[in-house]
PDB file of C-alpha atoms in Angstrom:
ATOM      1  CA  MET A   1     -36.495  28.021   9.383  1.00 56.00           C
ATOM      2  CA  LYS A   2     -36.238  24.991  11.661  1.00 59.00           C
ATOM      3  CA  ARG A   3     -35.241  22.869   8.620  1.00 57.00           C
ATOM      4  CA  LEU A   4     -32.523  25.366   7.648  1.00 51.00           C
ATOM      5  CA  ILE A   5     -31.032  25.233  11.160  1.00 58.00           C
ATOM      6  CA  GLN A   6     -31.016  21.407  11.071  1.00 57.00           C
ATOM      7  CA  LEU A   7     -29.271  21.373   7.701  1.00 50.00           C
ATOM      8  CA  SER A   8     -26.694  23.894   8.919  1.00 57.00           C
ATOM      9  CA  CYS A   9     -25.929  21.752  11.970  1.00 51.00           C
ATOM     10  CA  ILE A  10     -25.526  18.621   9.860  1.00 59.00           C
ATOM     11  CA  ALA A  11     -23.222  20.437   7.415  1.00 54.00           C
ATOM     12  CA  ALA A  12     -21.062  21.697  10.300  1.00 53.00           C
ATOM     13  CA  LEU A  13     -20.742  18.182  11.741  1.00 51.00           C
ATOM     14  CA  VAL A  14     -19.758  16.695   8.391  1.00 49.00           C
ATOM     15  CA  ALA A  15     -17.192  19.448   7.745  1.00 52.00           C
ATOM     16  CA  GLY A  16     -15.698  19.011  11.221  1.00 49.00           C
ATOM     17  CA  SER A  17     -15.388  15.234  10.766  1.00 46.00           C
ATOM     18  CA  ALA A  18     -13.721  15.635   7.372  1.00 44.00           C
ATOM     19  CA  ALA A  19     -11.212  18.117   8.793  1.00 43.00           C
ATOM     20  CA  ALA A  20     -10.343  15.768  11.676  1.00 43.00           C
ATOM     21  CA  ILE A  21      -9.773  12.862   9.278  1.00 42.00           C
ATOM     22  CA  ALA A  22      -7.617  14.980   6.967  1.00 43.00           C
ATOM     23  CA  GLN A  23      -5.331  15.961   9.860  1.00 43.00           C
ATOM     24  CA  GLN A  24      -4.441  12.385  10.895  1.00 44.00           C
ATOM     25  CA  PRO A  25      -0.706  11.658  10.391  1.00 48.00           C
ATOM     26  CA  GLY A  26       0.727   8.594   8.678  1.00 51.00           C
ATOM     27  CA  ALA A  27       0.765   6.566   5.471  1.00 55.00           C
ATOM     28  CA  TYR A  28       2.924   7.082   2.413  1.00 59.00           C
ATOM     29  CA  THR A  29       4.129  10.677   2.169  1.00 59.00           C
ATOM     30  CA  GLY A  30       3.699  10.816  -1.608  1.00 49.00           C
ATOM     31  CA  PRO A  31       0.789  12.365  -3.504  1.00 37.00           C
ATOM     32  CA  SER A  32      -2.773  11.164  -2.875  1.00 40.00           C
ATOM     33  CA  SER A  33      -1.866   9.399   0.370  1.00 42.00           C
ATOM     34  CA  LYS A  34      -4.496   8.733   3.041  1.00 41.00           C
ATOM     35  CA  PRO A  35      -4.317   7.145   6.505  1.00 40.00           C
ATOM     36  CA  ALA A  36      -4.650   3.362   6.525  1.00 39.00           C
ATOM     37  CA  ALA A  37      -6.945   1.232   8.608  1.00 47.00           C
ATOM     38  CA  SER A  38      -5.491  -1.100  11.215  1.00 53.00           C
ATOM     39  CA  GLY A  39      -5.372  -4.818  10.483  1.00 56.00           C
ATOM     40  CA  TYR A  40      -3.612  -8.134  11.109  1.00 57.00           C
ATOM     41  CA  THR A  41       0.178  -7.759  11.343  1.00 58.00           C
ATOM     42  CA  GLY A  42       1.209 -11.238  12.553  1.00 60.00           C
ATOM     43  CA  PRO A  43       3.091 -14.023  10.788  1.00 60.00           C
ATOM     44  CA  THR A  44       2.186 -15.299   7.319  1.00 67.00           C
ATOM     45  CA  SER A  45       2.909 -18.436   5.326  1.00 74.00           C
ATOM     46  CA  ALA A  46       3.571 -16.430   2.134  1.00 85.00           C
ATOM     47  CA  PRO A  47       7.137 -17.161   0.972  1.00 89.00           C
ATOM     48  CA  LEU A  48       9.785 -14.426   1.128  1.00 95.00           C
ATOM     49  CA  MET A  49      11.133 -13.793  -2.380  1.00 96.00           C
ATOM     50  CA  THR A  50      13.270 -11.237  -4.173  1.00 97.00           C
ATOM     51  CA  THR A  51      11.881  -9.099  -6.961  1.00 97.00           C
ATOM     52  CA  LYS A  52      13.955 -11.003  -9.529  1.00 97.00           C
ATOM     53  CA  GLN A  53      12.771 -14.407  -8.227  1.00 96.00           C
ATOM     54  CA  LEU A  54       9.164 -13.257  -8.326  1.00 96.00           C
ATOM     55  CA  LEU A  55       9.343 -11.804 -11.844  1.00 96.00           C
ATOM     56  CA  ASP A  56      11.270 -14.832 -13.193  1.00 95.00           C
ATOM     57  CA  ASN A  57       9.468 -17.685 -11.401  1.00 95.00           C
ATOM     58  CA  GLY A  58       6.299 -16.341  -9.774  1.00 94.00           C
ATOM     59  CA  LYS A  59       2.920 -17.813 -10.612  1.00 95.00           C
ATOM     60  CA  ASP A  60      -0.233 -15.793 -11.232  1.00 95.00           C
ATOM     61  CA  ASP A  61      -2.287 -15.238  -8.046  1.00 95.00           C
ATOM     62  CA  GLN A  62       0.586 -16.462  -5.834  1.00 95.00           C
ATOM     63  CA  TYR A  63       0.829 -14.785  -2.411  1.00 96.00           C
ATOM     64  CA  VAL A  64       4.375 -13.627  -1.615  1.00 96.00           C
ATOM     65  CA  ARG A  65       6.423 -11.335   0.610  1.00 97.00           C
ATOM     66  CA  LEU A  66       9.005  -8.853  -0.641  1.00 97.00           C
ATOM     67  CA  GLN A  67      11.424  -6.830   1.478  1.00 97.00           C
ATOM     68  CA  GLY A  68      12.965  -3.584   0.285  1.00 97.00           C
ATOM     69  CA  LYS A  69      11.910   0.022  -0.276  1.00 97.00           C
ATOM     70  CA  ILE A  70       9.086   1.856  -2.009  1.00 97.00           C
ATOM     71  CA  THR A  71      11.274   4.172  -4.057  1.00 96.00           C
ATOM     72  CA  SER A  72       8.727   6.279  -5.927  1.00 96.00           C
ATOM     73  CA  HIS A  73       5.045   6.951  -6.505  1.00 95.00           C
ATOM     74  CA  LYS A  74       4.114   6.411 -10.142  1.00 95.00           C
ATOM     75  CA  GLY A  75       0.581   7.759  -9.767  1.00 94.00           C
ATOM     76  CA  GLY A  76      -2.703   6.451  -8.396  1.00 95.00           C
ATOM     77  CA  GLU A  77      -2.091   3.164  -6.573  1.00 96.00           C
ATOM     78  CA  ASP A  78       1.131   2.398  -8.507  1.00 96.00           C
ATOM     79  CA  TYR A  79       4.504   2.569  -6.754  1.00 97.00           C
ATOM     80  CA  GLU A  80       8.005   1.460  -7.705  1.00 97.00           C
ATOM     81  CA  PHE A  81       9.403  -1.141  -5.305  1.00 97.00           C
ATOM     82  CA  THR A  82      13.148  -1.813  -5.188  1.00 97.00           C
ATOM     83  CA  ASP A  83      15.208  -4.513  -3.492  1.00 97.00           C
ATOM     84  CA  ALA A  84      18.807  -5.683  -4.015  1.00 97.00           C
ATOM     85  CA  SER A  85      17.759  -7.821  -7.025  1.00 97.00           C
ATOM     86  CA  GLY A  86      15.773  -5.256  -9.005  1.00 97.00           C
ATOM     87  CA  LYS A  87      12.622  -3.139  -9.354  1.00 97.00           C
ATOM     88  CA  MET A  88       8.965  -3.753 -10.055  1.00 97.00           C
ATOM     89  CA  THR A  89       5.633  -1.969  -9.936  1.00 97.00           C
ATOM     90  CA  VAL A  90       3.443  -2.644  -6.921  1.00 98.00           C
ATOM     91  CA  GLU A  91      -0.178  -1.575  -6.480  1.00 97.00           C
ATOM     92  CA  ILE A  92      -0.996  -0.329  -2.981  1.00 96.00           C
ATOM     93  CA  ASP A  93      -4.391   0.986  -1.931  1.00 96.00           C
ATOM     94  CA  ALA A  94      -3.959   3.831   0.595  1.00 92.00           C
ATOM     95  CA  LYS A  95      -5.841   1.817   3.266  1.00 93.00           C
ATOM     96  CA  HIS A  96      -3.025  -0.789   3.291  1.00 94.00           C
ATOM     97  CA  PHE A  97      -0.366   1.634   4.571  1.00 93.00           C
ATOM     98  CA  PRO A  98       0.234   1.445   8.348  1.00 91.00           C
ATOM     99  CA  GLN A  99      -1.718   4.125  10.171  1.00 88.00           C
ATOM    100  CA  GLY A 100       0.235   6.886  11.883  1.00 89.00           C
ATOM    101  CA  VAL A 101       3.530   6.105  10.108  1.00 89.00           C
ATOM    102  CA  ASN A 102       5.191   8.072   7.324  1.00 91.00           C
ATOM    103  CA  ILE A 103       6.920   5.961   4.677  1.00 93.00           C
ATOM    104  CA  ASP A 104       9.388   7.435   2.207  1.00 93.00           C
ATOM    105  CA  GLN A 105      11.978   6.118  -0.259  1.00 94.00           C
ATOM    106  CA  ASN A 106      14.432   5.327   2.582  1.00 94.00           C
ATOM    107  CA  THR A 107      12.034   3.253   4.714  1.00 95.00           C
ATOM    108  CA  GLN A 108      12.576  -0.528   4.771  1.00 97.00           C
ATOM    109  CA  VAL A 109       9.265  -2.339   4.302  1.00 97.00           C
ATOM    110  CA  GLU A 110       7.868  -5.805   3.821  1.00 96.00           C
ATOM    111  CA  LEU A 111       5.063  -6.089   1.285  1.00 97.00           C
ATOM    112  CA  ILE A 112       2.634  -8.999   1.331  1.00 96.00           C
ATOM    113  CA  GLY A 113       0.405  -9.440  -1.666  1.00 96.00           C
ATOM    114  CA  GLU A 114      -0.868 -11.319  -4.675  1.00 96.00           C
ATOM    115  CA  PHE A 115       1.281 -11.534  -7.802  1.00 96.00           C
ATOM    116  CA  ASP A 116      -0.443 -10.546 -11.047  1.00 96.00           C
ATOM    117  CA  LYS A 117       1.654 -12.266 -13.713  1.00 95.00           C
ATOM    118  CA  GLU A 118       1.093 -10.916 -17.192  1.00 93.00           C
ATOM    119  CA  THR A 119       2.042 -12.786 -20.376  1.00 90.00           C
ATOM    120  CA  PHE A 120       2.295  -9.475 -22.223  1.00 90.00           C
ATOM    121  CA  GLY A 121       2.965  -6.245 -20.395  1.00 90.00           C
ATOM    122  CA  GLU A 122       4.164  -5.536 -16.888  1.00 94.00           C
ATOM    123  CA  SER A 123       3.580  -7.990 -14.026  1.00 95.00           C
ATOM    124  CA  THR A 124       2.751  -6.364 -10.676  1.00 96.00           C
ATOM    125  CA  LEU A 125       2.215  -7.182  -7.022  1.00 97.00           C
ATOM    126  CA  ASP A 126      -1.233  -6.299  -5.648  1.00 97.00           C
ATOM    127  CA  VAL A 127      -0.221  -5.405  -2.076  1.00 97.00           C
ATOM    128  CA  LYS A 128      -2.556  -6.371   0.747  1.00 95.00           C
ATOM    129  CA  GLN A 129      -0.297  -5.401   3.657  1.00 95.00           C
ATOM    130  CA  VAL A 130       2.652  -3.058   4.242  1.00 95.00           C
ATOM    131  CA  LYS A 131       4.851  -3.748   7.289  1.00 94.00           C
ATOM    132  CA  LEU A 132       7.801  -1.719   8.519  1.00 94.00           C
ATOM    133  CA  ILE A 133      11.073  -3.599   8.983  1.00 92.00           C
ATOM    134  CA  GLY A 134      13.307  -2.840  11.939  1.00 75.00           C
ATOM    135  CA  ARG A 135      10.912  -0.750  14.009  1.00 62.00           C
TER     136      ARG A 135
END
């Protein structure tokens, strides 16, 4: 009986913690979004490029910055990123979205990440940080 009470208490604590985490606001407002952890948000030496420049001249494993909008969620960690020069697929793990902030297709963002250049198929940006622009 004592063991059953202990297990019940542990289950209640775990359920309460999960509910508290699920209620935290922020991150991308598309499907499968989760709050992101805090991290470094200061300056970077990664060059600012346009989508077209990156797709035309980027090198594999190059760190870059892009500024524009995340215009749609393609599923999983894949999003469509759009700037004035074009569109490309970016991969963003939910933990890289800023915590406590909702991001939609109208939000200006800066993405910092590693370019995955493909000889055949679609090249993508593996995003390591999402920053809001103008806030």
